[in-house]
Amino acid sequence: MIVRIMGEGQVRLADGHFAELDRLDDELLAEMETGDDTGFRRTLLALLGRVRELGEPLPDDSLEPSELILPAPDASLEDVRSLLTEDGLIPPA
Amino acid sequence: MSGVMKRMGMIFRAKANKALDRAEDPRETLDYSYQKQLELLQKVRRGVADVATSRKRLELQLNQLQGQSAKLEDQGRKALALGREDLAREALSRRAALQQQVTDLETQHQTLQGEEEKLTLAAQRLQAKVDAFRTKKETIKATYTAAQAQTRIAESFSGISEEMSDVGVAIQRAEDKTAQLQARAGAIDELLASGALDDRSGLAKDDIQAELDRLSGGTDVELELQRMKAELAGGTTPQQAIEGADGTQQDQGQGRPEARPRFDKQ
């Protein structure tokens, strides 16, 4: 599966890793929803770290659709919250 | 529960799909329509073939009936020649019945022939329309593909498409950081220039230090000048002149008893 870390690029991850990543991802969402800023930052960095460790980076010139997308490491809780609103990142056409 | 990365991915995809309008590809619709037209044309052609087959069957029946009719007419003529008027009458009455069938079949044949001509014409017209549609379809498809490529390129540049918007965000972040650093560098320069911030690098001097340096440099020059003047006037050694100039070393030397015995021994 292709995963993009925003601002860093894409990595290819084997399906076997998703159980662990899903757990961190769900934890991240829960922290975002409860507004736990410290927990959010810790989990985001942990999740990004694992994705970088387990994933194989795709070349910069390849452009494949990402099945999963992760916020940039310096994204704040508010940034991510705004990314997940109805309009998302791309302005409505 | 759906995590952050899944939800972000879904939002990206939904937006990308909306931007590219993948839900209904006009090329697929055109191909489907063309396929339907071909099927219709095939049905019409099959209808023409069915009518033509019926017409031929009627023609065969007509030929048979006409053959039988001619035979009966011949039999009637022979019966009359043999003086058998009764037989001739029978033959002619049978022939009359056959003639009625022939007339009916001829009417049917004409109807079928008319039907067949109409269907053939319809098939030809439909064929022409399908051919024209195929040409138009290919043109539309080519135009659409080109337009789609153009749209994709435009979307990529404006950061609408899924992947490029990400790159756009990254570039924006880099630009923001650069601007922030430039602003910070500018502010630091201003603070250093005003003296509000110490320069730890030692490369720059503030104005007070510069003045002190200038003053101390001037003092050294004055001292040097005095020493030279004393040297020329009194013939003293430079060391004595210097020591005499401040008056400290000389006084200390005279007040020290341990310094004298060295001169007495000479």
PDB file of C-alpha atoms in Angstrom, chain A residues 4 6-7 10 21-22 25-26 28-29 33 63-72 74 80 83-90, chain B residues 1-13 15-16 18-19 156 159-167 169-170 173 177:
ATOM      1  CA  ARG A   4       2.210   9.614   1.749  1.00  0.00           C
ATOM      2  CA  MET A   6       2.884  15.210   3.584  1.00  0.00           C
ATOM      3  CA  GLY A   7       5.904  17.273   2.723  1.00  0.00           C
ATOM      4  CA  GLN A  10       5.564   8.462  -0.523  1.00  0.00           C
ATOM      5  CA  LEU A  21       0.019   1.353  12.302  1.00  0.00           C
ATOM      6  CA  ASP A  22      -3.779   1.202  12.555  1.00  0.00           C
ATOM      7  CA  ASP A  25      -3.557   5.902  13.765  1.00  0.00           C
ATOM      8  CA  ASP A  26      -6.717   5.280  15.793  1.00  0.00           C
ATOM      9  CA  LEU A  28      -3.961   9.700  17.002  1.00  0.00           C
ATOM     10  CA  LEU A  29      -7.543  10.322  15.941  1.00  0.00           C
ATOM     11  CA  GLU A  33     -10.861  14.441  19.001  1.00  0.00           C
ATOM     12  CA  LEU A  63       3.516   9.829  -8.969  1.00  0.00           C
ATOM     13  CA  GLU A  64       1.199   7.127  -7.682  1.00  0.00           C
ATOM     14  CA  PRO A  65      -2.105   7.711  -5.918  1.00  0.00           C
ATOM     15  CA  SER A  66      -1.682   7.445  -2.158  1.00  0.00           C
ATOM     16  CA  GLU A  67      -4.086   5.138  -0.406  1.00  0.00           C
ATOM     17  CA  LEU A  68      -3.267   6.611   2.987  1.00  0.00           C
ATOM     18  CA  ILE A  69      -2.061  10.107   3.790  1.00  0.00           C
ATOM     19  CA  LEU A  70      -0.347  11.313   6.948  1.00  0.00           C
ATOM     20  CA  PRO A  71       0.070  14.890   8.167  1.00  0.00           C
ATOM     21  CA  ALA A  72       3.491  16.537   8.076  1.00  0.00           C
ATOM     22  CA  ASP A  74       5.240  19.733  12.191  1.00  0.00           C
ATOM     23  CA  VAL A  80      -4.904  18.323  11.137  1.00  0.00           C
ATOM     24  CA  LEU A  83      -7.542  19.103   7.064  1.00  0.00           C
ATOM     25  CA  LEU A  84     -10.251  16.729   8.157  1.00  0.00           C
ATOM     26  CA  THR A  85     -13.122  19.163   7.791  1.00  0.00           C
ATOM     27  CA  GLU A  86     -15.553  18.724   4.963  1.00  0.00           C
ATOM     28  CA  ASP A  87     -13.613  20.909   2.545  1.00  0.00           C
ATOM     29  CA  GLY A  88     -10.377  19.093   3.236  1.00  0.00           C
ATOM     30  CA  LEU A  89      -7.185  20.310   1.660  1.00  0.00           C
ATOM     31  CA  ILE A  90      -8.484  20.996  -1.776  1.00  0.00           C
TER      32      ILE A  90
ATOM     33  CA  MET B   1     -13.124   3.919  14.124  1.00  0.00           C
ATOM     34  CA  SER B   2     -11.461   5.456  11.152  1.00  0.00           C
ATOM     35  CA  GLY B   3      -7.979   6.856  11.829  1.00  0.00           C
ATOM     36  CA  VAL B   4      -6.440  10.101  10.696  1.00  0.00           C
ATOM     37  CA  MET B   5      -4.503   8.688   7.764  1.00  0.00           C
ATOM     38  CA  LYS B   6      -7.527   6.820   6.426  1.00  0.00           C
ATOM     39  CA  ARG B   7      -9.772   9.838   6.729  1.00  0.00           C
ATOM     40  CA  MET B   8      -7.236  12.124   5.088  1.00  0.00           C
ATOM     41  CA  GLY B   9      -6.824   9.619   2.267  1.00  0.00           C
ATOM     42  CA  MET B  10     -10.589   9.432   1.771  1.00  0.00           C
ATOM     43  CA  ILE B  11     -10.929  13.206   1.660  1.00  0.00           C
ATOM     44  CA  PHE B  12      -8.098  13.470  -0.851  1.00  0.00           C
ATOM     45  CA  ARG B  13      -9.615  10.805  -3.054  1.00  0.00           C
ATOM     46  CA  LYS B  15     -11.819  15.641  -3.894  1.00  0.00           C
ATOM     47  CA  ALA B  16      -9.634  14.228  -6.657  1.00  0.00           C
ATOM     48  CA  LYS B  18     -14.734  15.333  -7.964  1.00  0.00           C
ATOM     49  CA  ALA B  19     -12.057  17.349  -9.707  1.00  0.00           C
ATOM     50  CA  SER B 156      -1.395  19.830 -11.225  1.00  0.00           C
ATOM     51  CA  GLY B 159      -2.490  22.191  -6.890  1.00  0.00           C
ATOM     52  CA  ILE B 160      -6.008  20.799  -7.221  1.00  0.00           C
ATOM     53  CA  SER B 161      -5.144  17.196  -7.897  1.00  0.00           C
ATOM     54  CA  GLU B 162      -4.467  14.890  -5.032  1.00  0.00           C
ATOM     55  CA  GLU B 163      -0.741  14.504  -5.219  1.00  0.00           C
ATOM     56  CA  MET B 164       0.183  17.949  -6.375  1.00  0.00           C
ATOM     57  CA  SER B 165      -1.814  19.653  -3.661  1.00  0.00           C
ATOM     58  CA  ASP B 166       0.434  17.893  -1.203  1.00  0.00           C
ATOM     59  CA  VAL B 167       3.494  19.196  -2.998  1.00  0.00           C
ATOM     60  CA  VAL B 169       1.459  22.462   0.782  1.00  0.00           C
ATOM     61  CA  ALA B 170       5.111  21.447   1.136  1.00  0.00           C
ATOM     62  CA  ARG B 173       5.555  25.520   4.109  1.00  0.00           C
ATOM     63  CA  LYS B 177       9.845  29.094   6.679  1.00  0.00           C
TER      64      LYS B 177
END
